[in-house]
CSV table of C-alpha atoms in Angstrom, one decimal:
chain,number,residue,atom,x,y,z
A,1378,SER,CA,-2.6,4.2,4.3
A,1379,LEU,CA,-0.2,5.1,6.8
A,1380,TYR,CA,-2.9,7.4,8.5
A,1381,CYS,CA,-6.0,6.7,10.0
A,1382,GLU,CA,-9.5,8.6,9.1
A,1383,GLU,CA,-9.9,11.4,11.5
A,1384,LYS,CA,-12.6,13.3,12.0
A,1385,HIS,CA,-10.9,16.7,11.2
A,1386,GLN,CA,-10.5,17.1,7.2
A,1387,TRP,CA,-8.5,19.7,5.5
A,1388,GLU,CA,-11.2,20.3,3.1
A,1389,ASP,CA,-11.0,23.8,4.2
A,1390,GLU,CA,-7.5,24.5,3.2
A,1391,GLU,CA,-7.3,24.9,-0.4
A,1392,ASP,CA,-3.4,25.2,-0.9
A,1393,GLU,CA,-3.2,21.6,0.5
A,1394,GLU,CA,-4.0,17.8,-0.4
A,1395,PRO,CA,-5.5,15.3,2.3
A,1396,LEU,CA,-3.6,13.1,4.2
A,1397,ASP,CA,-5.4,10.3,3.1
A,1398,SER,CA,-3.0,11.0,0.1
A,1399,TYR,CA,0.1,10.2,1.1
A,1400,SER,CA,0.6,6.3,2.2
A,1401,CYS,CA,3.5,4.0,3.4
A,1402,VAL,CA,4.2,0.8,2.3
A,1403,ASP,CA,5.1,-1.9,5.1
A,1404,ASP,CA,8.0,-3.7,4.9
A,1405,ASP,CA,6.8,-6.2,6.4
A,1406,ASP,CA,3.4,-8.7,6.3
A,1407,ASP,CA,3.9,-11.3,8.1
A,1408,ASN,CA,2.5,-12.5,11.3
A,1409,ASP,CA,3.3,-11.2,14.9
A,1410,ASN,CA,5.7,-13.2,16.5
A,1411,ASN,CA,4.8,-12.7,19.7
A,1412,ASN,CA,1.7,-14.6,19.5
A,1413,ASN,CA,2.9,-16.9,22.7
A,1414,ASN,CA,3.2,-14.0,24.9
A,1415,ASN,CA,0.5,-16.3,26.9
A,1416,ASN,CA,2.0,-19.7,26.5
A,1417,ASN,CA,3.0,-20.4,30.0
A,1418,ASN,CA,4.0,-23.6,29.4
A,1419,ILE,CA,8.2,-23.2,28.6
A,1420,HIS,CA,9.0,-26.9,28.1
A,1421,HIS,CA,8.5,-26.1,23.9
A,1422,PRO,CA,10.7,-27.5,21.3
A,1423,LYS,CA,13.4,-25.7,20.0
A,1424,HIS,CA,12.9,-23.5,17.0
A,1425,THR,CA,14.5,-24.4,14.0
A,1426,LEU,CA,14.5,-22.4,10.5
A,1427,LEU,CA,15.1,-23.8,7.3
A,1428,ASP,CA,17.8,-23.3,4.6
A,1429,GLN,CA,16.2,-20.4,3.2
A,1430,ASP,CA,15.8,-18.7,6.8
A,1431,PHE,CA,19.5,-18.9,7.2
A,1432,PHE,CA,20.4,-17.0,3.9
A,1433,TRP,CA,18.3,-14.3,5.1
A,1434,GLU,CA,19.6,-14.5,8.4
A,1435,HIS,CA,23.4,-14.2,6.4
A,1436,GLN,CA,21.9,-11.2,4.6
A,1437,GLU,CA,20.2,-9.3,7.3
A,1438,LEU,CA,22.2,-8.1,9.6
A,1439,PRO,CA,25.2,-6.5,7.8
A,1440,SER,CA,22.3,-4.8,6.2
A,1441,LEU,CA,20.9,-3.6,9.5
A,1442,ILE,CA,24.6,-2.5,10.8
A,1443,SER,CA,24.8,-0.7,7.1
A,1444,LYS,CA,21.5,1.1,8.1
A,1445,GLU,CA,22.4,1.9,11.8
A,1446,THR,CA,25.7,3.9,10.8
A,1447,LYS,CA,23.9,5.9,8.0
A,1448,GLN,CA,21.3,6.6,9.9
A,1449,HIS,CA,23.3,7.7,13.6
A,1450,LEU,CA,22.4,11.2,14.8
A,1451,ASN,CA,25.0,13.6,15.5
A,1452,HIS,CA,24.8,13.9,19.6
A,1453,HIS,CA,27.3,16.5,19.8
A,1454,HIS,CA,25.5,19.1,16.7
A,1455,HIS,CA,22.0,18.6,18.5
A,1456,VAL,CA,19.6,21.2,20.0
A,1457,PHE,CA,17.1,19.2,21.2
A,1458,SER,CA,18.4,17.6,24.6
A,1459,GLY,CA,17.9,18.0,28.3
A,1460,ASP,CA,14.8,18.4,29.8
A,1461,HIS,CA,13.2,19.4,26.9
A,1462,ARG,CA,13.3,15.7,25.6
A,1463,ARG,CA,13.4,14.0,28.2
A,1464,GLN,CA,10.3,15.7,28.9
A,1465,ALA,CA,8.8,14.9,26.0
A,1466,ALA,CA,10.1,11.4,25.8
A,1467,GLU,CA,8.2,10.1,29.5
A,1468,TRP,CA,4.7,11.9,28.5
A,1469,ILE,CA,5.3,9.1,25.4
A,1470,MET,CA,5.8,6.3,27.5
A,1471,GLU,CA,3.0,7.6,29.1
A,1472,VAL,CA,0.2,7.4,26.9
A,1473,VAL,CA,2.1,4.4,25.1
A,1474,SER,CA,1.6,2.7,28.7
A,1475,TYR,CA,-2.1,4.3,28.6
A,1476,TYR,CA,-3.3,2.4,25.9
A,1477,SER,CA,-1.0,-1.1,26.4
A,1478,PHE,CA,0.4,-0.1,22.6
A,1479,SER,CA,3.9,-2.0,21.9
A,1480,ALA,CA,7.4,-0.9,23.4
A,1481,LEU,CA,8.3,-0.2,19.6
A,1482,THR,CA,5.7,2.3,19.3
A,1483,ALA,CA,7.4,4.3,22.3
A,1484,VAL,CA,10.9,3.7,20.7
A,1485,LEU,CA,9.7,4.6,17.0
A,1486,ALA,CA,8.2,8.2,18.2
A,1487,VAL,CA,11.3,8.8,20.1
A,1488,ASN,CA,14.1,8.5,17.0
A,1489,TYR,CA,10.8,10.4,15.1
A,1490,LEU,CA,11.6,13.3,17.5
A,1491,ASP,CA,15.4,12.8,18.2
A,1492,ARG,CA,15.7,12.8,14.2
A,1493,PHE,CA,13.2,15.8,13.1
A,1494,PHE,CA,14.5,18.2,15.9
A,1495,GLU,CA,18.4,17.3,14.3
A,1496,LYS,CA,17.0,17.8,10.5
A,1497,PHE,CA,14.8,21.1,11.9
A,1498,GLN,CA,17.1,23.1,14.4
A,1499,GLU,CA,15.6,26.6,13.2
A,1500,LEU,CA,12.8,25.3,15.3
A,1501,GLU,CA,13.5,27.3,18.9
A,1502,THR,CA,12.2,25.5,21.6
A,1503,GLU,CA,13.6,27.5,24.6
A,1504,LYS,CA,10.9,30.3,23.0
A,1505,LYS,CA,8.3,28.1,22.1
A,1506,PRO,CA,7.9,25.1,24.6
A,1507,TRP,CA,4.6,23.8,23.5
A,1508,MET,CA,6.6,23.5,19.5
A,1509,THR,CA,8.1,20.5,21.9
A,1510,GLN,CA,5.0,19.2,22.8
A,1511,LEU,CA,3.4,19.2,19.1
A,1512,ALA,CA,5.8,17.5,17.6
A,1513,ALA,CA,6.0,14.8,20.5
A,1514,VAL,CA,2.5,14.5,19.6
A,1515,SER,CA,2.7,14.4,16.2
A,1516,CYS,CA,6.1,11.8,16.5
A,1517,LEU,CA,3.4,9.5,18.1
A,1518,SER,CA,0.5,9.8,16.2
A,1519,LEU,CA,3.1,8.9,13.6
A,1520,ALA,CA,4.3,5.9,15.5
A,1521,ALA,CA,1.6,4.0,16.4
A,1522,LYS,CA,0.2,4.6,12.8
A,1523,VAL,CA,3.4,2.5,11.2
A,1524,GLU,CA,3.0,0.0,14.0
A,1525,GLU,CA,0.0,0.1,16.4
A,1526,THR,CA,-3.6,-2.2,14.5
A,1527,HIS,CA,-5.9,0.3,16.6
A,1528,VAL,CA,-4.9,3.8,16.7
A,1529,PRO,CA,-7.4,6.6,18.6
A,1530,LEU,CA,-8.1,9.7,17.6
A,1531,LEU,CA,-5.7,12.8,17.7
A,1532,LEU,CA,-7.7,14.9,20.4
A,1533,ASP,CA,-7.6,11.5,22.4
A,1534,LEU,CA,-4.0,10.3,22.1
A,1535,GLN,CA,-3.0,13.8,24.3
A,1536,LEU,CA,-4.5,12.8,28.0
A,1537,ASP,CA,-5.5,14.9,30.4
A,1538,GLY,CA,-2.7,17.1,32.5
A,1539,SER,CA,-1.1,17.7,29.6
A,1540,LYS,CA,0.1,21.2,29.8
A,1541,TYR,CA,-0.6,21.7,25.7
A,1542,VAL,CA,-3.6,20.5,23.7
A,1543,PHE,CA,-3.8,20.6,20.2
A,1544,GLU,CA,-6.3,20.5,17.5
A,1545,ALA,CA,-6.5,17.6,15.1
A,1546,LYS,CA,-5.8,19.5,11.6
A,1547,THR,CA,-2.6,21.6,13.8
A,1548,ILE,CA,-1.5,17.9,15.0
A,1549,GLN,CA,-1.8,16.9,11.1
A,1550,LYS,CA,0.4,19.1,9.6
A,1551,MET,CA,3.2,18.2,12.1
A,1552,GLU,CA,2.7,15.2,11.1
A,1553,VAL,CA,3.3,16.3,7.0
A,1554,LEU,CA,6.1,18.4,8.6
A,1555,ILE,CA,8.1,15.5,10.0
A,1556,LEU,CA,7.4,13.0,7.5
A,1557,SER,CA,8.7,15.9,4.9
A,1558,THR,CA,11.9,15.9,7.3
A,1559,LEU,CA,12.5,12.6,7.7
A,1560,GLN,CA,12.2,11.5,4.1
A,1561,TRP,CA,9.5,9.2,4.6
A,1562,ARG,CA,12.3,7.0,6.4
A,1563,MET,CA,9.3,5.6,9.0
A,1564,ASN,CA,10.8,2.2,9.8
A,1565,PRO,CA,14.7,3.1,11.0
A,1566,VAL,CA,17.0,0.2,12.7
A,1567,THR,CA,16.2,0.7,16.2
A,1568,PRO,CA,17.7,-1.5,19.3
A,1569,LEU,CA,14.9,-3.8,18.9
A,1570,SER,CA,15.9,-4.5,15.9
A,1571,PHE,CA,19.0,-6.4,17.6
A,1572,VAL,CA,17.2,-7.9,20.1
A,1573,ASP,CA,14.7,-9.8,17.6
A,1574,TYR,CA,17.9,-10.7,15.2
A,1575,ILE,CA,20.1,-12.2,18.8
A,1576,THR,CA,16.4,-13.4,20.3
A,1577,ARG,CA,16.1,-15.7,16.9
A,1578,ARG,CA,19.9,-16.6,16.4
A,1579,LEU,CA,20.2,-17.5,19.4
A,1580,GLY,CA,18.7,-21.4,20.2
A,1581,LEU,CA,15.9,-19.3,23.0
A,1582,LYS,CA,12.8,-21.9,23.4
A,1583,THR,CA,9.9,-20.1,22.5
A,1584,TYR,CA,8.6,-19.0,25.6
A,1585,LEU,CA,11.9,-18.3,27.3
A,1586,SER,CA,12.6,-15.9,23.9
A,1587,SER,CA,9.0,-13.8,24.6
A,1588,GLU,CA,10.6,-13.4,28.1
A,1589,PHE,CA,13.5,-12.3,27.5
A,1590,ILE,CA,12.7,-9.3,25.0
A,1591,LYS,CA,10.4,-8.4,27.8
A,1592,ARG,CA,13.0,-8.0,29.7
A,1593,CYS,CA,14.8,-6.1,27.4
A,1594,GLU,CA,12.1,-4.0,26.6
A,1595,CYS,CA,11.9,-3.4,29.6
A,1596,LEU,CA,15.9,-1.8,30.2
A,1597,LEU,CA,15.1,0.3,27.0
A,1598,LEU,CA,12.4,2.5,28.1
A,1599,CYS,CA,13.9,3.1,31.3
A,1600,PHE,CA,16.9,4.1,29.2
A,1601,LEU,CA,15.2,5.9,26.6
A,1602,PRO,CA,14.1,9.2,28.0
A,1603,ASP,CA,18.2,9.8,29.1
A,1604,GLU,CA,20.4,11.7,26.5
A,1605,ARG,CA,22.5,9.5,26.8
A,1606,PHE,CA,20.1,6.9,25.0
A,1607,ARG,CA,20.9,9.1,21.4
A,1608,CYS,CA,25.0,8.2,22.2
A,1609,TYR,CA,25.0,4.7,21.0
A,1610,LEU,CA,24.7,2.7,18.1
A,1611,PRO,CA,21.5,0.9,18.2
A,1612,SER,CA,23.7,-2.5,17.8
A,1613,VAL,CA,25.6,-1.4,21.3
A,1614,ILE,CA,22.3,-0.5,23.1
A,1615,ALA,CA,20.9,-3.7,22.2
A,1616,SER,CA,24.0,-5.3,23.4
A,1617,ALA,CA,24.5,-3.9,26.7
A,1618,THR,CA,21.0,-4.1,27.4
A,1619,MET,CA,21.1,-7.9,26.2
A,1620,VAL,CA,24.0,-8.9,28.8
A,1621,HIS,CA,22.7,-6.5,31.4
A,1622,VAL,CA,19.4,-9.4,31.7
A,1623,ILE,CA,21.0,-12.3,31.2
A,1624,ASN,CA,23.8,-10.8,34.0
A,1625,SER,CA,20.8,-10.8,36.2
A,1626,ILE,CA,18.7,-14.2,35.8
A,1627,GLU,CA,21.8,-16.6,34.7
A,1628,PRO,CA,25.2,-14.5,35.5
A,1629,CYS,CA,26.8,-17.8,35.7
A,1630,ILE,CA,26.5,-17.7,31.8
A,1631,GLY,CA,26.9,-13.7,31.4
A,1632,VAL,CA,30.7,-14.0,30.1
A,1633,GLU,CA,30.2,-16.2,27.8
A,1634,PHE,CA,26.5,-14.6,26.2
A,1635,GLN,CA,29.1,-11.2,26.0
A,1636,ALA,CA,31.7,-13.7,24.1
A,1637,GLN,CA,28.8,-14.6,21.5
A,1638,LEU,CA,26.9,-11.5,21.8
A,1639,LEU,CA,29.9,-9.4,20.6
A,1640,GLY,CA,30.9,-12.1,18.0
A,1641,ILE,CA,28.4,-12.0,16.0
A,1642,LEU,CA,28.1,-7.8,16.0
A,1643,GLY,CA,31.4,-7.5,15.8
A,1644,ILE,CA,31.4,-4.3,18.6
A,1645,ASN,CA,33.9,-2.8,20.3
A,1646,LYS,CA,33.8,-4.9,24.3
A,1647,GLU,CA,34.3,-1.7,25.7
A,1648,VAL,CA,31.8,0.1,24.0
A,1649,VAL,CA,29.1,-2.2,25.0
A,1650,GLU,CA,30.5,-2.0,29.1
A,1651,ASP,CA,30.6,2.2,28.6
A,1652,CYS,CA,26.7,2.0,26.8
A,1653,TRP,CA,25.6,-1.4,29.8
A,1654,LYS,CA,27.1,0.9,32.9
A,1655,ASP,CA,25.1,3.8,31.7
A,1656,ILE,CA,21.9,1.9,31.6
A,1657,HIS,CA,23.0,0.5,35.2
A,1658,GLU,CA,23.0,4.6,36.5
A,1659,VAL,CA,19.7,4.7,35.0
A,1660,THR,CA,17.5,1.8,35.8
A,1661,CYS,CA,18.6,2.3,39.4
A,1662,GLY,CA,17.2,5.8,40.0
A,1663,ARG,CA,14.0,5.2,37.4
A,1664,ASN,CA,11.3,3.1,37.4
A,1665,SER,CA,9.2,4.3,33.9
A,1666,GLY,CA,10.2,1.3,32.0
A,1667,ARG,CA,9.6,-1.2,34.8
A,1668,SER,CA,5.6,0.8,35.1
A,1669,PHE,CA,5.1,0.0,31.2
A,1670,TYR,CA,6.6,-3.8,31.8
A,1671,LYS,CA,4.0,-4.4,34.4
A,1672,ARG,CA,1.3,-2.9,33.1
A,1673,LYS,CA,1.4,-4.0,29.7
A,1674,PHE,CA,3.0,-8.0,30.3
A,1675,GLY,CA,2.1,-7.9,34.3
A,1676,SER,CA,4.5,-8.5,37.2
A,1677,VAL,CA,8.3,-10.6,36.5
A,1678,PRO,CA,8.7,-13.5,36.6
A,1679,GLY,CA,10.9,-15.6,38.9
A,1680,SER,CA,14.1,-17.0,37.6
A,1681,PRO,CA,13.8,-20.7,37.3
A,1682,ASP,CA,17.3,-22.4,37.0
A,1683,ALA,CA,16.0,-23.1,33.3
A,1684,VAL,CA,15.1,-20.0,33.0
A,1685,VAL,CA,17.8,-19.5,29.4
A,1686,ASP,CA,18.6,-22.8,27.6
A,1687,LEU,CA,21.1,-21.2,25.8
A,1688,SER,CA,22.0,-22.9,22.1
A,1689,PHE,CA,24.1,-21.0,20.4
A,1690,SER,CA,24.2,-21.1,16.5
A,1691,SER,CA,27.1,-21.8,14.7
A,1692,ASP,CA,27.8,-18.6,13.7
A,1693,GLU,CA,5.4,28.0,7.1
A,1694,SER,CA,4.9,29.7,10.7
A,1695,TRP,CA,3.7,27.9,14.2
A,1696,THR,CA,1.5,30.2,15.9
A,1697,SER,CA,0.3,28.7,19.7
A,1698,SER,CA,-3.2,29.9,18.6
A,1699,SER,CA,-4.0,26.5,17.6
A,1700,VAL,CA,-3.4,25.1,21.0
A,1701,VAL,CA,-6.7,24.2,22.7
A,1702,ASN,CA,-8.2,24.1,25.8
A,1703,PRO,CA,-7.2,20.3,27.6
A,1704,ASN,CA,-10.2,18.2,26.9
A,1705,PRO,CA,-11.6,16.0,29.3
A,1706,LYS,CA,-9.4,12.4,29.9
A,1707,PRO,CA,-10.6,10.1,27.3
A,1708,ASN,CA,-11.2,6.9,28.0
A,1709,PRO,CA,-8.9,3.4,26.9
A,1710,LEU,CA,-10.3,1.9,23.9
A,1711,VAL,CA,-12.3,-1.1,25.0
A,1712,SER,CA,-9.7,-4.0,23.5
A,1713,SER,CA,-5.8,-3.9,24.2
A,1714,PRO,CA,-4.3,-2.3,20.7
A,1715,GLY,CA,-2.3,-5.2,19.5
A,1716,SER,CA,0.6,-4.2,17.1
A,1717,LYS,CA,2.1,-5.5,14.4
A,1718,ARG,CA,5.7,-7.7,14.0
A,1719,SER,CA,8.4,-5.5,14.7
A,1720,ARG,CA,10.2,-4.2,12.0
A,1721,LYS,CA,14.5,-5.4,11.5
A,1722,GLY,CA,15.1,-3.4,8.3
A,1723,ALA,CA,15.0,0.8,7.8
A,1724,THR,CA,13.2,1.7,4.7
């Protein structure tokens, strides 16, 4: 079931079904591909692929590109933008950092938020600012239930200092509205989908692969609250991010890496460069993504001469009466919650 059990049930609602009656099917039950993050030995044998793996990867990229095009947001007619989006995204990242959720959880939550407000444009967020916060809480709750193995209660998910704090029943109703609006498509293609694919496509060693992904996640989280994040396809953001990371640790192979990357994904070079400039501009003045990175993964390691060993492969009305007084700051989960394996496709 997509939902964790909550103390607050809907037994008093005559016309509504409990959330436990809904379910989502996981696309991927493979083991977590980040199990080697704590291994400090960089001398590992290179990853080898079986014949069926090559066939699967051959089918994976066209599927990712096709799905990202279908789900791309129409940023020219988007009512949810500016400070409202930035504040909601930064709040999501604060909670993600507090509970040590994965970077994918943050990316999914903001993706749900963007898609919801694009399709549900009659919500007047300017007149009802609390609506944005309610949607942000609900999207983060959904993302955590999709991606994390341990999810706090809805009241605990709202940290002390939040301007609005909502009852669990109110959040649950909003979750159902979001699920219905998004047509239960909760596994979209994200930039991390392409980062994962390219990391496997390139002959990176296991340990170096994990470090490369961590740095990419850091940059993505820095760029995530910016409104320009919605203007680019996930593949473009992923490409610009990976080029930025490679240039920062091994500038001598940056040109070769970019050529190989653009050749694999078939992306226009100028678009990637424009995105790279936007990411560079944002990351120079914002450290929220870096704060998340340091809290979850520790300090950024140095760059030894062989930090990257590149061996390229061949080829309903809502009212504010539902808002309750802020609760005391909850204790974080005792153990760091793990995350499920990063999704590579969309439902």
